[in-house]
Short mmCIF file of C-alpha atoms and ligand atoms in Angstrom, two decimals:
data_model
loop_
_atom_site.label_atom_id
_atom_site.label_comp_id
_atom_site.label_asym_id
_atom_site.label_seq_id
_atom_site.Cartn_x
_atom_site.Cartn_y
_atom_site.Cartn_z
CA MET A 1 -4.35 -24.27 -21.53
CA GLY A 2 -2.95 -21.34 -22.83
CA ASN A 3 -1.26 -21.15 -26.44
CA ALA A 4 2.44 -19.68 -25.35
CA ALA A 5 2.91 -18.86 -29.25
CA THR A 6 -0.01 -16.56 -30.24
CA GLY A 7 -0.91 -15.64 -26.31
CA VAL A 8 -4.38 -16.57 -27.43
CA LEU A 9 -6.39 -18.45 -24.66
CA ARG A 10 -8.01 -21.27 -25.73
CA GLY A 11 -10.71 -23.56 -23.76
CA ALA A 12 -14.09 -21.47 -23.42
CA GLY A 13 -14.08 -20.59 -19.28
CA LEU A 14 -10.90 -18.50 -20.67
CA HIS A 15 -12.68 -16.28 -22.93
CA PRO A 16 -14.14 -14.03 -20.44
CA TRP A 17 -10.19 -13.01 -19.99
CA GLU A 18 -10.41 -11.24 -23.76
CA ALA A 19 -14.30 -10.18 -24.32
CA GLU A 20 -13.86 -8.02 -21.17
CA ALA A 21 -12.07 -4.85 -23.37
CA ASP A 22 -14.57 -5.41 -25.92
CA ALA A 23 -17.67 -5.97 -23.87
CA GLN A 24 -19.20 -1.68 -23.65
CA GLY A 25 -21.58 -0.27 -21.32
CA ILE A 26 -23.24 -1.35 -18.44
CA PHE A 27 -22.42 -5.34 -20.06
CA GLY A 28 -18.53 -4.15 -19.77
CA LEU A 29 -18.76 -3.59 -15.98
CA VAL A 30 -20.43 -6.98 -16.16
CA ALA A 31 -17.46 -8.63 -18.64
CA ALA A 32 -14.46 -6.71 -15.84
CA ALA A 33 -16.61 -7.14 -12.27
CA ILE A 34 -16.43 -11.25 -12.87
CA LEU A 35 -12.80 -11.13 -13.57
CA ALA A 36 -12.44 -10.39 -10.07
CA PRO A 37 -10.88 -12.91 -7.66
CA SER A 38 -12.75 -15.25 -5.51
CA PRO A 39 -12.26 -18.10 -3.00
CA HIS A 40 -11.64 -21.36 -4.75
CA ASN A 41 -12.74 -19.66 -7.40
CA THR A 42 -16.46 -19.87 -7.03
CA GLN A 43 -17.71 -16.42 -8.58
CA PRO A 44 -19.89 -16.77 -6.01
CA TRP A 45 -22.33 -13.78 -7.69
CA ARG A 46 -25.24 -12.63 -10.09
CA PHE A 47 -26.24 -9.67 -12.01
CA SER A 48 -28.79 -7.97 -12.99
CA THR A 49 -28.66 -4.77 -15.40
CA GLY A 50 -31.11 -1.79 -17.01
CA PRO A 51 -29.95 1.66 -18.87
CA ASP A 52 -27.86 3.11 -16.52
CA TRP A 53 -27.79 0.78 -13.15
CA LEU A 54 -26.12 -2.81 -12.42
CA LEU A 55 -26.98 -4.71 -9.27
CA VAL A 56 -24.37 -6.81 -7.79
CA TYR A 57 -25.80 -10.05 -5.06
CA ALA A 58 -24.35 -12.58 -3.86
CA ASP A 59 -24.88 -16.06 -4.95
CA ASP A 60 -25.24 -18.17 -1.94
CA ALA A 61 -25.49 -21.77 -3.85
CA ARG A 62 -22.33 -20.54 -4.80
CA VAL A 63 -19.71 -20.96 -0.69
CA MET A 64 -17.59 -23.56 1.18
CA PRO A 65 -19.88 -23.63 4.59
CA THR A 66 -17.02 -24.79 6.44
CA VAL A 67 -14.55 -23.40 4.84
CA ASP A 68 -16.30 -19.81 4.91
CA PRO A 69 -19.25 -19.88 7.55
CA TYR A 70 -19.55 -16.63 8.64
CA ARG A 71 -19.65 -16.74 4.43
CA ARG A 72 -16.39 -13.44 4.70
CA GLU A 73 -14.50 -14.76 1.94
CA ARG A 74 -17.47 -14.40 -0.27
CA THR A 75 -18.49 -11.07 0.49
CA ILE A 76 -14.73 -10.17 -0.31
CA ALA A 77 -14.69 -11.58 -3.49
CA LEU A 78 -17.72 -9.48 -4.01
CA GLY A 79 -16.28 -6.29 -2.63
CA ALA A 80 -13.55 -7.31 -5.11
CA ALA A 81 -16.01 -7.71 -8.23
CA ILE A 82 -17.49 -4.14 -6.95
CA GLU A 83 -14.11 -3.03 -7.21
CA ASN A 84 -13.62 -4.63 -10.70
CA ALA A 85 -16.76 -2.47 -11.97
CA VAL A 86 -15.99 0.71 -10.63
CA VAL A 87 -12.13 1.02 -11.85
CA ALA A 88 -13.56 -1.01 -15.45
CA ALA A 89 -16.33 1.83 -15.74
CA PRO A 90 -13.87 5.04 -16.70
CA ALA A 91 -12.89 2.58 -19.91
CA LYS A 92 -15.84 1.59 -20.76
CA GLY A 93 -17.63 5.45 -21.09
CA LEU A 94 -19.16 5.41 -18.15
CA VAL A 95 -19.27 6.84 -14.37
CA PRO A 96 -20.50 5.01 -11.44
CA THR A 97 -22.11 6.22 -8.40
CA VAL A 98 -21.34 3.00 -6.02
CA THR A 99 -24.23 2.20 -2.95
CA LEU A 100 -23.10 -0.80 -0.36
CA LEU A 101 -25.44 -2.48 0.99
CA PRO A 102 -28.67 -0.40 -0.44
CA GLU A 103 -31.38 -2.89 1.30
CA GLY A 104 -29.10 -3.20 4.59
CA PRO A 105 -26.31 -6.34 5.75
CA GLU A 106 -28.96 -9.03 5.75
CA SER A 107 -29.88 -8.58 2.57
CA ALA A 108 -27.92 -10.77 -0.82
CA LEU A 109 -27.84 -7.38 -2.61
CA MET A 110 -24.31 -6.12 -2.47
CA ALA A 111 -24.25 -2.80 -4.29
CA ARG A 112 -26.45 -1.36 -6.13
CA ILE A 113 -24.51 0.83 -9.11
CA GLU A 114 -25.58 3.96 -10.95
CA VAL A 115 -23.36 5.06 -14.13
CA ARG A 116 -24.29 8.26 -16.20
CA PRO A 117 -21.85 8.55 -19.78
CA ALA A 118 -18.21 10.47 -20.28
CA HIS A 119 -16.07 10.29 -22.44
CA VAL A 120 -13.74 6.81 -23.03
CA GLU A 121 -11.38 6.87 -20.30
CA LEU A 122 -8.01 3.77 -20.64
CA THR A 123 -6.47 4.17 -16.90
CA PRO A 124 -3.42 1.43 -16.79
CA LEU A 125 -5.93 0.19 -13.39
CA ALA A 126 -8.65 -0.38 -16.37
CA GLU A 127 -6.00 -2.18 -18.03
CA ALA A 128 -4.72 -4.58 -15.30
CA ILE A 129 -7.85 -6.01 -14.45
CA PRO A 130 -7.87 -8.91 -17.79
CA ASN A 131 -4.07 -9.30 -16.77
CA ARG A 132 -4.38 -9.96 -12.81
CA ARG A 133 -3.37 -13.71 -12.04
CA THR A 134 -3.13 -15.17 -8.51
CA ASN A 135 0.49 -16.28 -8.71
CA ARG A 136 1.80 -19.35 -6.07
CA GLY A 137 4.60 -19.94 -8.11
CA PRO A 138 7.76 -19.31 -6.25
CA TYR A 139 8.79 -15.57 -5.73
CA ARG A 140 11.72 -14.50 -6.37
CA PRO A 141 14.60 -13.24 -3.28
CA ASP A 142 14.27 -9.35 -4.02
CA ALA A 143 12.47 -7.19 -1.67
CA VAL A 144 9.57 -5.42 -2.23
CA ALA A 145 10.95 -1.62 -1.52
CA PRO A 146 8.98 0.01 1.18
CA GLU A 147 7.67 3.36 -1.41
CA LEU A 148 6.25 0.61 -3.53
CA LEU A 149 4.54 -0.67 -0.91
CA ALA A 150 3.63 1.93 0.14
CA GLU A 151 2.09 2.34 -3.28
CA LEU A 152 0.54 -0.17 -3.21
CA GLY A 153 -1.01 -0.54 -0.16
CA ASP A 154 -3.04 3.44 -0.82
CA ALA A 155 -6.40 2.86 0.21
CA GLY A 156 -7.64 6.03 -1.92
CA ASP A 157 -10.96 6.65 -0.69
CA ILE A 158 -11.60 3.64 0.61
CA THR A 159 -12.27 2.61 4.50
CA ALA A 160 -9.67 -0.61 4.82
CA SER A 161 -6.12 -0.62 5.64
CA VAL A 162 -2.79 -2.48 4.32
CA ARG A 163 -0.28 -3.57 7.15
CA TRP A 164 2.73 -5.18 5.68
CA VAL A 165 4.75 -7.61 7.58
CA VAL A 166 7.63 -7.28 6.21
CA GLU A 167 10.31 -7.61 8.97
CA ALA A 168 12.45 -10.99 8.57
CA GLY A 169 11.35 -12.60 12.54
CA ALA A 170 7.48 -11.29 11.97
CA ARG A 171 7.45 -12.57 8.39
CA GLN A 172 8.80 -16.07 9.48
CA ALA A 173 6.29 -15.89 12.39
CA LEU A 174 2.92 -15.11 10.08
CA GLY A 175 4.99 -18.06 7.63
CA GLU A 176 5.05 -20.75 10.06
CA LEU A 177 1.33 -19.92 11.07
CA LEU A 178 0.19 -20.16 7.65
CA VAL A 179 1.82 -23.75 7.57
CA ASP A 180 0.06 -24.98 10.26
CA ALA A 181 -3.00 -23.12 8.95
CA ALA A 182 -3.03 -25.52 6.24
CA GLN A 183 -1.90 -28.56 7.44
CA ALA A 184 -5.17 -27.93 9.82
CA VAL A 185 -7.55 -27.76 7.17
CA ALA A 186 -6.27 -30.42 5.72
CA ASP A 187 -6.68 -32.21 9.17
CA ASP A 188 -10.14 -31.28 8.75
CA ASP A 189 -12.18 -34.05 7.11
CA ALA A 190 -15.12 -31.35 6.24
CA MET A 191 -12.67 -28.39 4.99
CA SER A 192 -10.69 -30.54 3.32
CA ARG A 193 -13.91 -31.93 0.89
CA ASP A 194 -15.60 -28.48 1.19
CA GLY A 195 -12.39 -27.69 -0.25
CA TYR A 196 -11.39 -30.30 -2.76
CA SER A 197 -15.31 -30.40 -4.52
CA TRP A 198 -13.79 -27.07 -6.57
CA PHE A 199 -10.68 -28.72 -7.96
CA ARG A 200 -11.15 -29.56 -11.73
CA PRO A 201 -8.20 -32.14 -12.19
CA THR A 202 -9.37 -32.14 -16.18
CA GLU A 203 -10.04 -29.85 -19.20
CA ALA A 204 -13.56 -31.79 -19.37
CA ALA A 205 -14.32 -30.08 -15.56
CA ILE A 206 -12.74 -27.01 -16.59
CA ASP A 207 -15.16 -26.88 -20.08
CA ALA A 208 -18.33 -27.69 -17.87
CA HIS A 209 -18.23 -25.76 -14.81
CA ARG A 210 -16.08 -22.89 -15.69
CA ASP A 211 -15.19 -22.29 -12.33
CA GLY A 212 -12.99 -23.41 -9.31
CA LEU A 213 -9.08 -24.72 -8.99
CA THR A 214 -7.39 -26.05 -11.52
CA LEU A 215 -3.55 -26.95 -12.11
CA ASP A 216 -2.63 -24.56 -14.48
CA GLY A 217 -3.58 -22.31 -11.52
CA GLN A 218 -1.09 -23.86 -9.11
CA GLY A 219 2.05 -21.89 -10.12
CA LEU A 220 3.70 -25.17 -10.49
CA ALA A 221 6.59 -25.31 -13.03
CA ALA A 222 5.95 -26.27 -16.88
CA PRO A 223 7.29 -29.70 -16.40
CA VAL A 224 5.13 -30.64 -13.01
CA ARG A 225 2.32 -29.65 -14.36
CA ALA A 226 2.54 -31.39 -17.47
CA ALA A 227 3.40 -34.48 -15.16
CA ALA A 228 0.54 -33.63 -12.54
CA LYS A 229 -1.69 -33.82 -15.59
CA LEU A 230 -0.56 -37.71 -16.46
CA VAL A 231 -0.46 -39.02 -12.83
CA PRO A 232 -4.15 -38.82 -11.57
CA SER A 233 -2.63 -38.22 -8.28
CA LEU A 234 -4.17 -34.69 -7.86
CA ALA A 235 -7.23 -36.92 -8.11
CA SER A 236 -6.77 -38.08 -4.95
CA ARG A 237 -8.23 -35.54 -1.90
CA SER A 238 -5.21 -36.33 -0.07
CA MET A 239 -2.72 -35.85 -2.27
CA ALA A 240 -3.77 -32.74 -3.40
CA ASP A 241 -3.80 -32.43 0.42
CA ALA A 242 -0.29 -33.00 1.08
CA ALA A 243 0.46 -30.98 -2.15
CA TRP A 244 -0.85 -27.47 -1.16
CA VAL A 245 0.67 -28.24 2.27
CA LYS A 246 4.49 -29.17 0.81
CA GLN A 247 3.88 -26.04 -1.26
CA THR A 248 3.01 -24.17 0.98
CA LYS A 249 5.86 -24.48 3.19
CA ASN A 250 8.28 -24.69 0.44
CA VAL A 251 7.51 -22.64 -2.15
CA HIS A 252 4.65 -19.99 -1.05
CA THR A 253 5.91 -18.86 2.11
CA LYS A 254 9.60 -19.69 1.78
CA THR A 255 9.96 -16.98 -0.98
CA ALA A 256 7.57 -14.34 -0.50
CA ALA A 257 8.96 -11.46 0.17
CA ALA A 258 6.27 -9.70 2.06
CA TYR A 259 2.93 -10.45 3.48
CA GLY A 260 -0.71 -7.85 3.58
CA VAL A 261 -2.83 -7.69 6.00
CA VAL A 262 -6.10 -5.63 4.71
CA LEU A 263 -7.48 -4.49 8.58
CA VAL A 264 -10.93 -3.16 8.72
CA ASP A 265 -12.78 -2.39 12.12
CA ASP A 266 -14.84 -5.45 12.12
CA PRO A 267 -13.95 -8.48 10.27
CA ALA A 268 -18.08 -9.79 10.72
CA ALA A 269 -19.71 -6.95 9.21
CA ARG A 270 -20.93 -7.05 5.56
CA ALA A 271 -20.15 -3.17 5.03
CA ASP A 272 -16.28 -3.71 6.34
CA GLN A 273 -16.01 -7.54 4.29
CA LEU A 274 -16.95 -4.99 0.92
CA ALA A 275 -15.12 -2.52 1.24
CA GLY A 276 -11.65 -4.80 2.06
CA GLY A 277 -13.10 -6.85 -0.53
CA ARG A 278 -12.42 -3.43 -2.42
CA LEU A 279 -9.28 -2.37 -1.44
CA ALA A 280 -7.29 -6.45 -1.48
CA GLN A 281 -8.01 -5.87 -5.10
CA ARG A 282 -7.25 -1.87 -6.02
CA VAL A 283 -3.76 -3.73 -4.10
CA HIS A 284 -3.69 -6.65 -6.66
CA LEU A 285 -4.59 -4.54 -9.64
CA THR A 286 -2.26 -1.44 -8.65
CA ALA A 287 0.79 -4.65 -7.99
CA THR A 288 -0.34 -5.98 -11.73
CA THR A 289 0.60 -2.78 -13.36
CA MET A 290 4.13 -2.94 -11.21
CA ASP A 291 4.42 -6.85 -12.75
CA LEU A 292 4.63 -7.65 -9.08
CA ALA A 293 2.97 -11.35 -8.35
CA LEU A 294 0.23 -11.47 -5.42
CA HIS A 295 -1.19 -14.75 -4.10
CA HIS A 296 -3.76 -14.37 -1.54
CA MET A 297 -3.45 -16.93 1.31
CA ASN A 298 -6.60 -17.62 3.64
CA GLN A 299 -5.88 -20.90 5.52
CA ILE A 300 -5.84 -18.16 9.02
CA THR A 301 -8.80 -16.80 8.76
CA GLU A 302 -10.79 -19.80 7.63
CA ARG A 303 -9.35 -21.55 10.64
CA ILE A 304 -10.08 -18.97 13.37
CA ASP A 305 -13.92 -18.34 11.55
CA ARG A 306 -14.22 -22.52 12.03
CA ASP A 307 -12.97 -22.75 15.52
CA ARG A 308 -15.21 -19.45 16.55
CA ALA A 309 -18.47 -21.14 14.69
CA ALA A 310 -17.48 -25.47 16.47
CA GLY A 311 -17.51 -22.47 19.71
CA ARG A 312 -13.77 -23.49 20.77
CA PRO A 313 -10.77 -21.13 21.33
CA SER A 314 -8.59 -20.57 18.95
CA GLY A 315 -4.33 -21.23 19.48
CA ILE A 316 -4.14 -19.79 15.77
CA ALA A 317 -5.63 -16.34 16.62
CA GLU A 318 -3.18 -16.46 19.35
CA ARG A 319 -0.73 -17.12 17.63
CA LEU A 320 -2.17 -14.22 15.27
CA ALA A 321 -2.32 -11.78 17.86
CA GLN A 322 1.35 -12.54 19.01
CA ILE A 323 2.25 -11.49 15.21
CA LEU A 324 0.23 -8.63 15.01
CA GLY A 325 -0.52 -7.52 18.47
CA ALA A 326 -3.98 -5.30 17.80
CA ASP A 327 -4.00 -5.57 14.60
CA ALA A 328 -5.38 -9.37 14.68
CA GLY A 329 -9.22 -8.41 15.92
CA ARG A 330 -9.38 -6.29 12.56
CA ALA A 331 -7.92 -8.45 9.96
CA LEU A 332 -9.92 -9.44 6.83
CA CYS A 333 -7.73 -11.66 5.20
CA VAL A 334 -4.44 -11.68 4.28
CA PHE A 335 -1.70 -12.10 0.81
CA ARG A 336 1.97 -12.36 -0.33
CA VAL A 337 3.76 -10.44 -2.77
CA GLY A 338 6.90 -10.38 -4.11
CA TRP A 339 8.70 -10.67 -8.14
CA PRO A 340 7.16 -13.66 -10.14
CA SER A 341 9.90 -16.09 -11.26
CA ARG A 342 7.05 -17.20 -13.78
CA PRO A 343 3.74 -15.75 -15.02
CA GLY A 344 0.39 -16.64 -13.32
CA LYS A 345 -2.12 -18.59 -15.64
CA ALA A 346 -5.13 -17.69 -16.23
CA SER A 347 -7.97 -19.38 -14.40
CA PRO A 348 -12.08 -19.97 -15.88
CA ARG A 349 -14.26 -17.96 -16.12
CA ARG A 350 -18.12 -18.33 -16.50
CA ALA A 351 -19.15 -15.90 -18.93
CA ALA A 352 -20.93 -12.09 -18.41
CA HIS A 353 -24.76 -13.75 -20.03
CA GLN A 354 -24.00 -16.51 -17.99
CA VAL A 355 -24.67 -14.64 -14.49
CA VAL A 356 -27.19 -11.41 -15.91
CA ALA A 357 -30.45 -11.59 -16.54
CA HIS A 358 -31.22 -7.82 -17.99
CA GLU A 359 -34.57 -5.82 -16.67
CA ALA A 360 -36.11 -3.28 -17.90
C1 FMN B 401 -11.30 -13.84 -0.33
C2 FMN B 401 -10.26 -14.65 -1.20
C3 FMN B 401 -9.83 -15.68 -0.64
C4 FMN B 401 -8.55 -16.73 -1.71
N1 FMN B 401 -7.83 -17.17 -0.80
C5 FMN B 401 -7.36 -18.36 -1.14
C6 FMN B 401 -6.33 -18.99 -0.49
O1 FMN B 401 -6.54 -19.16 0.72
N2 FMN B 401 -5.15 -19.75 -1.68
C7 FMN B 401 -4.95 -19.59 -3.09
O2 FMN B 401 -4.10 -20.00 -3.39
N3 FMN B 401 -6.12 -18.27 -2.65
C8 FMN B 401 -6.87 -18.20 -2.25
N4 FMN B 401 -7.33 -17.38 -3.41
C9 FMN B 401 -7.42 -17.12 -4.84
C10 FMN B 401 -8.04 -17.56 -5.39
O3 FMN B 401 -8.38 -19.05 -5.30
C11 FMN B 401 -8.01 -17.36 -6.82
O4 FMN B 401 -8.91 -15.90 -7.12
C12 FMN B 401 -9.30 -18.14 -7.96
O5 FMN B 401 -8.85 -18.59 -7.98
C13 FMN B 401 -8.98 -17.47 -9.81
O6 FMN B 401 -7.88 -17.23 -9.61
P1 FMN B 401 -7.50 -15.79 -10.68
O7 FMN B 401 -7.07 -14.71 -9.20
O8 FMN B 401 -6.05 -15.92 -10.91
O9 FMN B 401 -8.28 -15.01 -11.46
C14 FMN B 401 -9.09 -16.08 -3.08
C15 FMN B 401 -9.64 -15.43 -3.23
C16 FMN B 401 -10.20 -14.50 -2.80
C17 FMN B 401 -11.34 -13.37 -3.21
#
């Protein structure tokens, strides 16, 4: 879908990555917000705008009921979208004031962002917004220096933190848990179906939906990617699941230089989910400015939520507690970082105008 010679992204679903820089004012904030990551690229958001405000809503039609039974990941994604809008604001000549959950935690209204005009100020983080990618490819064996991890995890004024898992033994234990959790998701028929319904195997499906997971986004080497597009095997759910578990085992966990675990006081609380999502996105944008790769990996927390929803004890939760100690109860989401061996590819988005309603 990309054109390496010109750098131009082909396919209408990729245009929002290029449109963001030119989008101004409040609409520019929406153009930045929609470039946020979301579980399976569900893009669970909608917006309404006025002359000096932006409302960010959850779209509960765009969720995975068994993968995300408590809408935890959906809300993390909305936190990431809010963070993109806040980070982009200076570049759009705006100063934002954010009120999270202005109608309380039960409402679909996640944030009200009021803005006032200011001088345009370009920042490295704002410039990273259209360059950020989820990178699912192999990472190089080099470590990430502790000073870089400290800089990466700087939460600023966000009430969440990052616990880094770097030591070899802990990293291996977390890696094995990620592989086992991936297998458990694949073996769970409802979760497997839920996830696969967001897989877009062809360019026609990508253009029609402008969301979901694509082959281009899987971090495969170019020849493997080309072969996968020709052979319809990933169009079968069981083959896609098997490929994901295999990649988790042989690539994702084998080459993770470090894992980051976003910690909050209460992972079940909407306000903490939004704060944790904002921090995860800040980390991802900072990583982008450093040319570091990042990949969200949430099968552990998905299985813990699934076990809880089914009312059964969770062996996965017990193993996470062995690795993280008391922090396990505060774990909101997990990602890996490292030095990329190939760049991540852009994933599709619905355009800003498709998700925004104007109000006077
Ligand atoms: C809350 C959340 C959970 C995610 N979980 C996973 C995951 O478990 N595995 C994975 O490969 N990607 C995961 N992702 C990454 C999304 O699939 C990715 O953001 C989406 O496909 C869009 O791609 P992009 O980030 O490159 O724009 C997650 C993202 C978010 C925000």
